[in-house]
Coordinates of C-alpha atoms in Angstrom, one line a residue:
M1 CA 12.6 7.6 4.6
R2 CA 12.5 3.8 4.8
Y3 CA 10.0 1.3 3.6
V4 CA 9.8 -2.2 5.0
V5 CA 9.2 -4.9 2.4
G6 CA 8.0 -8.3 3.6
Y7 CA 10.1 -10.7 1.5
T8 CA 9.7 -14.4 0.9
P9 CA 11.5 -16.2 -1.9
N10 CA 8.4 -16.8 -4.0
E11 CA 6.0 -15.0 -6.4
R12 CA 4.4 -13.0 -3.6
G13 CA 7.8 -11.8 -2.4
A14 CA 8.7 -10.7 -5.9
D15 CA 5.4 -8.8 -6.1
A16 CA 6.2 -7.0 -2.9
V17 CA 9.8 -6.1 -4.0
A18 CA 8.6 -4.7 -7.3
L19 CA 6.0 -2.5 -5.6
G20 CA 8.4 -1.4 -3.0
S21 CA 10.9 -0.5 -5.7
A22 CA 8.3 1.5 -7.6
L23 CA 7.3 3.4 -4.5
A24 CA 10.9 4.0 -3.4
R25 CA 11.8 5.4 -6.8
A26 CA 8.7 7.7 -6.7
Q27 CA 9.4 9.0 -3.1
G28 CA 13.2 8.7 -2.7
A29 CA 13.0 6.1 0.0
Q30 CA 15.3 3.2 1.1
L31 CA 14.0 -0.3 1.1
D32 CA 14.5 -2.7 4.0
L33 CA 13.8 -6.2 2.8
V34 CA 12.7 -8.2 5.9
Y35 CA 12.9 -12.0 5.9
V36 CA 11.1 -13.4 9.0
V37 CA 12.2 -16.7 10.6
K38 CA 10.6 -18.5 13.6
K39 CA 12.2 -17.8 16.9
G40 CA 15.0 -20.3 17.6
V41 CA 15.8 -21.0 14.0
P42 CA 19.5 -20.4 13.3
H43 CA 20.4 -18.1 10.4
A44 CA 23.3 -16.3 8.8
S45 CA 22.8 -12.8 7.4
Q46 CA 25.7 -13.2 5.0
D47 CA 28.2 -15.7 3.8
A48 CA 31.1 -15.4 6.1
G49 CA 33.6 -17.1 4.0
G50 CA 32.3 -20.1 2.1
G51 CA 31.9 -22.4 5.1
H52 CA 29.2 -25.1 5.2
A53 CA 25.8 -23.6 6.2
G54 CA 23.0 -25.5 7.8
A55 CA 19.7 -25.9 6.0
G56 CA 18.1 -22.9 7.9
E57 CA 21.2 -20.7 7.3
Q58 CA 21.4 -21.6 3.6
A59 CA 17.7 -20.8 3.2
V60 CA 18.4 -17.3 4.5
L61 CA 21.4 -16.8 2.4
D62 CA 19.5 -17.9 -0.7
A63 CA 16.6 -15.5 0.2
Q64 CA 19.1 -12.7 0.7
R65 CA 20.7 -13.3 -2.7
E66 CA 17.4 -13.7 -4.6
G67 CA 15.7 -10.8 -2.9
L68 CA 18.5 -8.2 -3.4
A69 CA 18.8 -9.3 -7.0
L70 CA 15.2 -8.1 -7.6
V71 CA 15.9 -4.5 -6.5
P72 CA 16.9 -2.0 -9.2
E73 CA 20.4 -0.7 -8.9
D74 CA 19.3 2.9 -8.3
V75 CA 17.3 1.9 -5.2
S76 CA 19.0 1.9 -1.8
V77 CA 18.3 -1.4 -0.1
E78 CA 19.3 -3.4 3.0
F79 CA 18.4 -7.0 3.9
H80 CA 17.4 -8.0 7.4
V81 CA 16.5 -11.2 9.2
R82 CA 13.9 -11.0 12.0
H83 CA 13.0 -13.6 14.5
A84 CA 9.2 -13.4 15.3
E85 CA 6.2 -15.6 16.2
S86 CA 4.6 -14.6 12.8
F87 CA 5.5 -13.0 9.6
A88 CA 3.2 -10.0 10.2
A89 CA 4.6 -9.5 13.7
G90 CA 8.1 -9.5 12.4
L91 CA 7.3 -6.9 9.8
I92 CA 5.5 -4.6 12.3
D93 CA 8.5 -4.9 14.8
A94 CA 10.9 -4.0 12.0
A95 CA 8.7 -1.0 10.8
V96 CA 8.6 0.4 14.4
E97 CA 12.3 -0.1 14.9
Y98 CA 13.3 1.4 11.6
Q99 CA 10.7 4.2 11.9
A100 CA 9.5 3.1 8.5
G101 CA 6.8 5.0 6.7
L102 CA 5.3 1.9 5.0
I103 CA 5.1 -1.9 5.0
V104 CA 4.8 -3.5 1.6
V105 CA 3.5 -7.0 1.0
G106 CA 2.3 -9.1 -1.9
A107 CA -1.2 -10.6 -2.3
A108 CA -1.9 -14.2 -1.5
S109 CA -0.7 -16.6 -4.2
S110 CA -4.1 -18.0 -4.9
G111 CA -5.6 -14.8 -6.2
L112 CA -6.4 -13.9 -9.8
F113 CA -3.6 -12.4 -11.9
K114 CA -3.4 -8.6 -11.4
R115 CA -6.0 -8.8 -8.6
H116 CA -5.8 -8.9 -4.8
T117 CA -6.6 -11.8 -2.5
V118 CA -6.0 -11.0 1.2
G119 CA -3.9 -13.8 2.7
S120 CA -3.2 -14.4 6.4
V121 CA -0.2 -12.0 6.5
A122 CA -2.0 -9.1 4.8
N123 CA -5.1 -9.7 6.9
A124 CA -3.0 -9.6 10.1
L125 CA -1.3 -6.4 9.0
L126 CA -4.6 -4.8 8.0
H127 CA -5.8 -5.4 11.6
A128 CA -2.7 -4.4 13.5
S129 CA -0.2 -2.3 11.7
P130 CA 0.5 1.2 13.1
V131 CA 2.0 2.4 9.8
P132 CA 0.5 2.4 6.3
V133 CA 0.4 -0.9 4.4
A134 CA 0.9 -1.3 0.7
L135 CA -0.6 -4.3 -1.0
A136 CA 0.7 -5.5 -4.4
P137 CA -1.7 -7.4 -6.6
R138 CA -0.7 -10.9 -7.8
G139 CA 1.7 -10.8 -10.7
Y140 CA 2.8 -7.2 -10.1
R141 CA 6.3 -6.7 -11.6
R142 CA 6.4 -3.0 -12.4
T143 CA 9.5 -1.4 -10.8
E144 CA 9.4 2.0 -12.6
A145 CA 8.4 4.9 -10.3
V146 CA 4.7 5.3 -9.5
T147 CA 3.2 7.9 -11.9
R148 CA -0.1 8.8 -10.3
L149 CA -1.7 8.7 -6.9
T150 CA -5.4 8.2 -6.6
L151 CA -7.2 8.9 -3.3
A152 CA -10.5 7.2 -2.5
V153 CA -12.6 10.0 -1.0
G154 CA -15.1 8.8 1.5
Q155 CA -18.0 10.8 2.8
R156 CA -17.5 9.8 6.5
V157 CA -15.5 11.4 9.2
G158 CA -12.0 9.8 9.6
A159 CA -10.5 10.3 6.2
E160 CA -8.2 13.2 7.2
A161 CA -5.1 11.0 7.7
A162 CA -5.5 9.5 4.2
I163 CA -6.0 12.9 2.7
G164 CA -2.9 14.3 4.4
V165 CA -0.7 11.4 3.3
A166 CA -1.9 11.6 -0.3
I167 CA -1.3 15.3 -0.5
A168 CA 2.2 15.0 1.1
A169 CA 3.2 12.2 -1.1
A170 CA 2.0 14.0 -4.2
Q171 CA 3.8 17.2 -3.2
R172 CA 7.1 15.5 -2.5
R173 CA 7.9 14.5 -6.1
G174 CA 5.2 16.4 -8.0
A175 CA 3.1 13.3 -8.7
P176 CA -0.3 13.8 -10.2
L177 CA -3.1 13.3 -7.6
R178 CA -6.6 12.1 -8.5
M179 CA -9.5 12.1 -6.1
V180 CA -12.2 9.5 -6.7
S181 CA -15.6 9.0 -5.0
L182 CA -17.3 5.6 -5.4
V183 CA -21.1 5.6 -5.3
E184 CA -23.3 2.5 -5.2
L185 CA -26.5 3.4 -6.9
D186 CA -28.5 0.9 -4.9
A187 CA -27.6 2.7 -1.7
E188 CA -30.4 4.0 0.4
G189 CA -32.0 7.2 -0.9
D190 CA -32.5 8.7 -4.3
S191 CA -29.7 7.9 -6.7
G192 CA -29.6 11.4 -8.1
E193 CA -29.2 12.9 -4.7
V194 CA -26.5 10.4 -3.7
V195 CA -24.4 11.1 -6.8
N196 CA -24.9 14.9 -6.4
A197 CA -23.7 14.7 -2.8
A198 CA -20.7 12.7 -3.8
H199 CA -19.8 15.3 -6.4
I200 CA -20.1 18.1 -3.9
H201 CA -18.0 16.3 -1.3
A202 CA -15.3 15.2 -3.7
N203 CA -15.0 18.8 -5.0
T204 CA -14.7 20.1 -1.5
V205 CA -11.8 17.8 -0.9
L206 CA -10.3 18.8 -4.3
T207 CA -10.4 22.4 -3.3
E208 CA -8.7 21.7 0.0
A209 CA -6.0 19.7 -1.8
S210 CA -5.5 22.4 -4.4
H211 CA -4.8 25.0 -1.6
R212 CA -2.2 22.7 0.0
L213 CA -0.4 21.8 -3.2
P214 CA 1.9 24.1 -5.2
E215 CA 0.2 26.2 -7.9
G216 CA -0.1 24.3 -11.1
H217 CA 0.1 20.9 -9.5
N218 CA -1.9 18.2 -11.4
V219 CA -4.8 17.4 -9.2
S220 CA -8.3 16.2 -10.4
V221 CA -11.5 14.7 -9.2
E222 CA -13.8 11.9 -10.5
V223 CA -17.0 10.3 -9.3
A224 CA -17.6 6.7 -10.3
H225 CA -20.9 5.0 -9.8
G226 CA -22.5 1.6 -10.4
R227 CA -24.8 -0.9 -8.9
T228 CA -21.8 -2.3 -6.9
I229 CA -18.4 -1.1 -5.7
E230 CA -16.9 -3.5 -8.2
E231 CA -18.7 -1.7 -11.0
C232 CA -17.5 1.6 -9.7
I233 CA -13.9 0.4 -9.9
D234 CA -14.4 -0.9 -13.4
D235 CA -15.9 2.5 -14.3
L236 CA -12.6 4.2 -13.7
E237 CA -9.5 4.2 -15.9
W238 CA -6.4 2.9 -14.2
D239 CA -2.8 3.7 -15.3
D240 CA -0.2 1.0 -15.1
G241 CA 1.9 3.1 -12.8
E242 CA -0.9 4.1 -10.4
I243 CA -1.6 3.3 -6.7
L244 CA -4.9 3.8 -4.8
I245 CA -4.8 5.3 -1.3
V246 CA -7.6 4.6 1.1
G247 CA -8.2 5.4 4.8
S248 CA -8.8 2.9 7.5
S249 CA -12.3 2.1 8.7
R250 CA -13.8 4.4 11.4
L251 CA -14.1 1.3 13.5
A252 CA -10.3 1.0 13.8
E253 CA -8.5 1.9 17.0
K254 CA -6.5 5.1 16.9
N255 CA -3.2 4.7 14.9
K256 CA -4.2 1.2 13.8
L257 CA -5.5 -0.3 10.6
F258 CA -8.8 -1.9 10.0
I259 CA -10.5 -1.9 6.6
G260 CA -14.2 -2.0 6.3
S261 CA -16.5 -3.8 3.9
T262 CA -16.3 -1.2 1.2
A263 CA -12.5 -1.2 1.2
N264 CA -12.5 -5.0 1.1
K265 CA -14.8 -4.9 -2.0
V266 CA -12.5 -2.3 -3.6
L267 CA -9.4 -4.4 -2.9
R268 CA -10.8 -7.5 -4.6
A269 CA -11.7 -5.6 -7.8
L270 CA -8.7 -3.3 -7.9
P271 CA -6.2 -3.9 -10.8
V272 CA -3.5 -1.6 -9.1
P273 CA -1.7 -1.6 -5.7
M274 CA -3.6 -0.3 -2.7
V275 CA -2.1 1.7 0.3
V276 CA -4.2 1.7 3.5
I277 CA -3.6 4.5 6.0
P278 CA -4.2 4.0 9.7
R279 CA -6.9 6.1 11.4
E280 CA -5.5 9.3 12.8
Y281 CA -2.0 8.5 11.3
Q282 CA 0.2 11.6 12.0
R283 CA 3.3 11.0 10.0
L284 CA 2.9 12.6 6.6
D285 CA 5.9 11.2 4.7
S286 CA 4.4 8.1 3.0
P287 CA 3.7 6.3 0.8

């Protein structure tokens, strides 16, 4: 199993490497640190013997040294240089070529500490990636293995891919799995009925997951409600070693990502990493 990590020699790149390392440790995956350069820019993937390198080549060598130094010794890693028209395109090409189960990137550098801000790279990936995308909040530095997976359980058709990925990932290394349903109390209809429907649906998904996981596996369900999605997120307790898994919008093309308005609201309030699963994604070996 391989995870592509979009690396740049800055804080955002360090966030991505930390999250990639935490996920790799939890799932037994290899990391592929991908450094994207514009087409036509010369580069050297390694120092061939102390010769003088041009500015472009030296930048790549520096990025390689700095990026690899951030990866824990027990995590298998390779460094790659890709030529592409854009950073996102280079990451997608690498993920397809390496048959990766995940692309990992950091949030935009302008975001609040431990919160997400969707920059141009993440935005492009969230509209085009054929594989799941993991987003590290700004300032994420935890490299210990992920300790709990939380799945956002929607009430609309199209969440099957996310459910399948969450169950498979939990089963692979025995990680606890939590199902959460987020309910806006100002939604149309009676609030009591909305909350009750959310409980029923979440417990239905919980029952399905329990049947697909080994007996005794730690799996639970919670319903969080508030006047806004942000209040719902604040209503939940989040572990430091947790990630949230969400499904792509029903408006997305088959096997492509597209997050809707609810997922966007969740992302901006979320204090932990988020993994977004493409609609009808078939490969069940990530995150």
